[in-house]
Amino acid sequence: MARLIVLGGGVSGHTAATFAAKWLGSAHEVVVVTPNAKWNWIPSNIWVGVGQMSKEEVTFDLAPVYAKAGITYKQAKAVSLNPAGNESSDKPFVTIEFTEEGRAGESENIEYDYVINATGPKLNFGATPGLGLGDKLGEYTVSVCTPDHATHAADELKKCIKKMKAGERQKFLIGTGHGLCTCQGAAFEYIFNIEHELKKAGVRDMADLKWISNESFLGDFGVGGLHMKSMGFAVSSKIFAESLFTERNVDWIIGAHVNKVEAGKVHYELLDGDMGEEEFDFSMLIPPFAGVGLKAYGKDSADITDTIFAPNGFLKVDANYGAGAYENWKASDWPQTYQNPTYANMFACGIAFAPPHPISKPMKSPNGTPIGPTPPRTGMPSGIIGKTVAHSICDRILKGEDAPLHEASMAHMGAACVASAGKGLFNGTAAAMTIYPVVPDFDKYPGTGRDTEYTFGEIGLAGHWIKHILHHLFMHKAQLRVGWTLIPE
Amino acid sequence: MAQKHGEENIKAYSKNFTTMTPGPFAKWLRTNLIFQFIRFIVINIKMLVVVGKGH
């Protein structure tokens, strides 16, 4: 009997674990190690953050789902990997520390035949002074990264609406809280959902909304922007985004590295080297992401973390990490199998794999501060990669160690993205977009880097309906209800 | 002053001076139930094609 351990139970890890359990059956064991008791459909946290959904609507208990799937569930966080065993055993193992009530702090070593690192990110609030400490959110801003954060954000938003109704003008500042953030899409959704809610509450004229982000142009979204087919033109996402911001009267600051947050004020540095300050009454700033801090040890207990993990803490996979300058970047730099180059039984998926480089062109201020989005590995690509990695491992367990690995390069993969711009069955809107491929291939598609036959976007009520249906479909799928395997990632 | 559907937010020679804004018909279409139902079907088909290319 082989044992597969999946570290992390987010979108990617949960997909990998559930498909692996289905394909392997009871002859082999799948173990999920995740510190959380609940699964969270993160995209809908935006609606929790404006009070349009409850925390309970976007989460469910993992234990009964894993029991149904025959998956061994450990509510714990992974601490370290020993991919070659230790002095007393050749068997690789993971050291975990329980977070479950009643066992908190207990440690256990679990041996494995295969391991998938799907830990997701550490929310690195501590990277910006005042934004938080370590992975803990600070007191000056709010966040929609977790259901609890989003619930808190909704409460703070309610207080602002109350003040506006009482005649007090409020300033909203939404965006990224560091020069190297990703997930601009989530902040984009949040600012337009706030704008929509303020209109509904009848206080839009009492609010000033401002966007602050590390993108070098509006509509970069961490993927270097995109050109969408519209009215016979290939239209840049910059035009699309600037149009929406102007229509909804949202001001913007771009190319900004937020370097300090205080009560009611952020300090930032711009790509041109200028320094600025911006005041706010309500601010949601996405933190930068980092690896969760897993360590790795050799058989002789030597620290081999640097061998397995990139400096940012994400797991090295079959990517080309030596591409160098932007001019040398190729679509082929991006990983295909997500296998660790040192240990063949170790894989990564979702945010936990180390990308070879950003997708957007990297930029620095004259002061040498890097300011630019890091590449997104969330949403649909993370689900597809999780399933692909599970497929490869299951083949190796069932067919032998020489079974070919499956591939899912983000440079060959398309993605559908629906960004909510306001919730409502008849007056909601969302930007529905597809992008193909996710990582631009300028050799194959000179000019835009993407196939404009398959890259499109439009805003409207239809997009909102799709977003709402996707919420229910993915909650259904993740709970392994009838027909879950038929719903694409 | 008549509602200009976003035009009034453009400030001359500011950073949003070069963008485009939707007219009243384009905005009306965004929440028109019949048009949006058709777009719902079209967008779903387009998305399924792209999703299919990734699997």
XYZ file of C-alpha atoms in Angstrom, chain A residues 33-234:
202
model
C -2.591 17.776 6.385
C -4.211 21.171 6.748
C -4.394 23.504 9.739
C -7.960 24.487 8.891
C -11.122 22.716 10.012
C -13.117 24.248 7.174
C -12.774 24.532 3.414
C -13.294 27.996 1.975
C -14.399 29.027 -1.524
C -12.109 32.044 -1.448
C -13.510 33.956 -4.477
C -16.804 34.472 -2.635
C -15.025 36.103 0.322
C -15.505 39.319 -1.666
C -19.248 39.049 -1.068
C -18.688 38.246 2.613
C -16.565 41.403 2.788
C -19.506 43.576 1.729
C -22.056 41.750 3.871
C -23.780 40.016 0.965
C -22.870 36.493 2.101
C -22.153 34.985 5.495
C -19.015 33.133 6.492
C -21.091 29.937 6.686
C -22.143 30.252 3.044
C -18.557 30.149 1.789
C -17.185 27.405 4.048
C -17.938 23.831 5.118
C -16.440 21.322 7.553
C -13.690 19.218 6.018
C -13.878 16.219 8.381
C -17.146 14.668 7.082
C -16.137 15.212 3.461
C -12.785 13.500 3.951
C -14.446 10.696 5.906
C -16.802 10.137 2.968
C -13.881 10.143 0.503
C -11.791 7.722 2.602
C -9.096 10.359 3.105
C -7.112 10.439 6.347
C -7.442 13.972 7.678
C -4.919 15.572 9.998
C -5.837 19.016 11.229
C -2.279 20.163 11.545
C 0.362 22.271 9.872
C 3.370 20.789 8.155
C 6.597 21.859 9.811
C 9.335 20.068 7.901
C 10.146 17.501 5.251
C 12.738 14.729 5.451
C 12.715 13.557 1.836
C 15.443 10.945 2.391
C 14.377 9.884 5.886
C 16.682 10.275 8.837
C 19.545 8.434 10.492
C 17.306 5.586 11.667
C 15.148 5.125 8.538
C 15.402 5.600 4.762
C 11.683 6.285 4.495
C 10.798 9.919 3.716
C 8.523 11.619 6.193
C 6.754 14.872 7.026
C 6.749 16.343 10.512
C 3.449 17.943 11.391
C 2.171 19.918 14.359
C -1.503 19.592 15.236
C -3.764 22.642 15.367
C -6.862 20.615 16.253
C -8.497 21.538 19.551
C -7.270 19.198 22.255
C -4.122 18.202 20.349
C -2.687 21.646 19.606
C 1.095 21.621 19.684
C 1.460 17.820 19.418
C 3.916 16.616 16.771
C 3.873 13.550 14.540
C 6.096 12.157 11.805
C 4.165 10.668 8.887
C 6.015 8.548 6.341
C 5.116 8.889 2.692
C 5.687 7.449 -0.742
C 4.603 10.646 -2.498
C 4.030 14.131 -1.206
C 2.269 17.144 -2.731
C 3.062 20.575 -1.345
C -0.172 22.547 -1.705
C 0.186 24.681 1.381
C -0.822 27.881 -0.371
C 0.752 31.115 0.797
C 1.640 32.684 4.063
C -0.272 35.986 4.097
C 2.802 38.093 4.690
C 1.223 41.141 6.330
C 4.467 41.647 8.233
C 6.326 42.587 5.041
C 4.845 46.096 5.247
C 5.250 47.929 8.561
C 1.818 48.650 9.985
C -0.039 46.248 7.680
C 0.357 43.489 10.231
C 2.781 41.248 12.069
C 3.922 38.027 10.393
C 0.786 36.418 9.000
C -1.501 38.418 11.275
C -3.558 41.332 9.966
C -2.857 44.655 11.659
C -5.355 47.041 13.174
C -5.358 49.820 10.549
C -6.655 48.037 7.465
C -9.021 45.182 6.663
C -8.598 42.112 4.452
C -10.788 39.678 2.505
C -8.194 36.888 2.387
C -10.011 34.657 4.897
C -13.695 34.359 5.858
C -12.963 35.855 9.292
C -11.096 38.781 7.761
C -13.960 39.338 5.308
C -16.567 39.263 8.084
C -14.563 41.887 9.964
C -14.280 43.970 6.752
C -18.067 43.862 6.308
C -18.557 45.091 9.883
C -16.159 47.991 9.296
C -17.896 48.828 6.017
C -21.240 48.987 7.822
C -19.763 51.497 10.297
C -18.583 53.683 7.397
C -22.004 53.553 5.754
C -23.569 54.606 9.040
C -21.190 57.572 9.260
C -21.984 58.601 5.680
C -25.682 58.448 6.401
C -24.984 60.781 9.292
C -23.328 63.193 6.867
C -19.665 62.305 7.404
C -17.702 61.893 4.163
C -15.582 58.720 3.973
C -12.511 57.829 1.938
C -11.944 54.269 0.752
C -8.503 53.047 -0.295
C -8.376 49.563 -1.810
C -5.552 47.672 -3.511
C -2.217 46.063 -2.766
C -0.229 46.553 0.412
C 3.277 45.986 -0.958
C 5.245 46.384 -4.166
C 5.387 42.638 -4.806
C 1.775 41.599 -4.280
C -0.346 39.373 -6.460
C -4.160 38.935 -6.429
C -4.960 42.380 -7.855
C -8.155 40.762 -9.186
C -9.526 40.246 -5.666
C -8.914 43.887 -4.751
C -10.455 44.949 -8.092
C -13.591 42.967 -7.247
C -13.708 44.378 -3.752
C -13.505 48.050 -4.715
C -16.321 47.711 -7.257
C -18.466 45.672 -4.877
C -18.026 48.402 -2.275
C -18.984 51.014 -4.875
C -22.088 48.974 -5.742
C -23.085 48.609 -2.072
C -22.586 52.327 -1.417
C -24.930 53.097 -4.325
C -27.496 50.665 -2.934
C -27.230 52.324 0.486
C -27.765 55.738 -1.118
C -24.449 57.149 0.101
C -22.255 56.952 -3.014
C -22.036 60.753 -3.198
C -20.548 60.798 0.305
C -17.652 58.503 -0.618
C -14.293 58.960 -2.351
C -12.912 55.719 -3.710
C -9.283 55.259 -4.648
C -7.330 52.292 -5.996
C -3.669 51.792 -5.115
C -1.687 49.023 -6.719
C 1.743 47.810 -7.753
C 0.662 47.321 -11.378
C 2.571 49.482 -13.872
C -0.718 50.031 -15.717
C -4.347 49.537 -14.790
C -5.563 46.152 -15.967
C -2.207 44.381 -15.621
C -3.746 41.919 -13.114
C -0.392 40.212 -12.625
C -0.518 38.631 -16.072
C 1.017 41.531 -17.954
C -2.450 42.644 -19.023
C -4.287 41.050 -21.902
C -5.794 41.980 -25.223
C -9.429 41.015 -25.628
C -11.430 40.680 -28.799
C -14.177 43.320 -28.732
C -16.142 44.927 -31.585
C -13.559 43.600 -34.035
C -10.642 45.158 -32.134
C -8.020 43.587 -29.914
